[in-house]
């Protein structure tokens, strides 16, 4: 479960950084 949360945050950060 924690892994899923971390993955979600990482994806969000990546998209935000890309944008």
mmCIF file of N, CA and C in Angstrom, residues 3-16:
data_model
loop_
_atom_site.group_PDB
_atom_site.id
_atom_site.type_symbol
_atom_site.label_atom_id
_atom_site.label_comp_id
_atom_site.label_asym_id
_atom_site.label_seq_id
_atom_site.Cartn_x
_atom_site.Cartn_y
_atom_site.Cartn_z
ATOM 1 N N UNK A 3 3.866 1.482 -1.044
ATOM 2 C CA UNK A 3 4.534 1.545 -2.338
ATOM 3 C C UNK A 3 3.644 2.239 -3.370
ATOM 4 N N UNK A 4 2.362 1.901 -3.330
ATOM 5 C CA UNK A 4 1.414 2.494 -4.272
ATOM 6 C C UNK A 4 1.344 4.005 -4.060
ATOM 7 N N UNK A 5 1.291 4.417 -2.807
ATOM 8 C CA UNK A 5 1.220 5.844 -2.484
ATOM 9 C C UNK A 5 2.469 6.564 -2.984
ATOM 10 N N UNK A 6 3.619 5.978 -2.740
ATOM 11 C CA UNK A 6 4.873 6.584 -3.184
ATOM 12 C C UNK A 6 4.904 6.697 -4.696
ATOM 13 N N UNK A 7 4.446 5.666 -5.369
ATOM 14 C CA UNK A 7 4.431 5.673 -6.831
ATOM 15 C C UNK A 7 3.538 6.796 -7.331
ATOM 16 N N UNK A 8 2.387 6.971 -6.701
ATOM 17 C CA UNK A 8 1.449 8.012 -7.099
ATOM 18 C C UNK A 8 2.081 9.390 -6.936
ATOM 19 N N UNK A 9 2.740 9.596 -5.805
ATOM 20 C CA UNK A 9 3.389 10.885 -5.547
ATOM 21 C C UNK A 9 4.495 11.128 -6.570
ATOM 22 N N UNK A 10 5.279 10.110 -6.833
ATOM 23 C CA UNK A 10 6.377 10.234 -7.784
ATOM 24 C C UNK A 10 5.835 10.614 -9.163
ATOM 25 N N UNK A 11 4.765 9.963 -9.568
ATOM 26 C CA UNK A 11 4.155 10.254 -10.864
ATOM 27 C C UNK A 11 3.666 11.706 -10.900
ATOM 28 N N UNK A 12 3.019 12.130 -9.823
ATOM 29 C CA UNK A 12 2.511 13.500 -9.748
ATOM 30 C C UNK A 12 3.656 14.506 -9.864
ATOM 31 N N UNK A 13 4.728 14.254 -9.143
ATOM 32 C CA UNK A 13 5.883 15.155 -9.183
ATOM 33 C C UNK A 13 6.480 15.180 -10.586
ATOM 34 N N UNK A 14 6.585 14.014 -11.182
ATOM 35 C CA UNK A 14 7.160 13.929 -12.520
ATOM 36 C C UNK A 14 6.337 14.744 -13.507
ATOM 37 N N UNK A 15 5.031 14.564 -13.488
ATOM 38 C CA UNK A 15 4.144 15.297 -14.398
ATOM 39 C C UNK A 15 4.247 16.800 -14.126
ATOM 40 N N UNK A 16 4.250 17.163 -12.857
ATOM 41 C CA UNK A 16 4.324 18.584 -12.511
ATOM 42 C C UNK A 16 5.637 19.184 -13.010
#
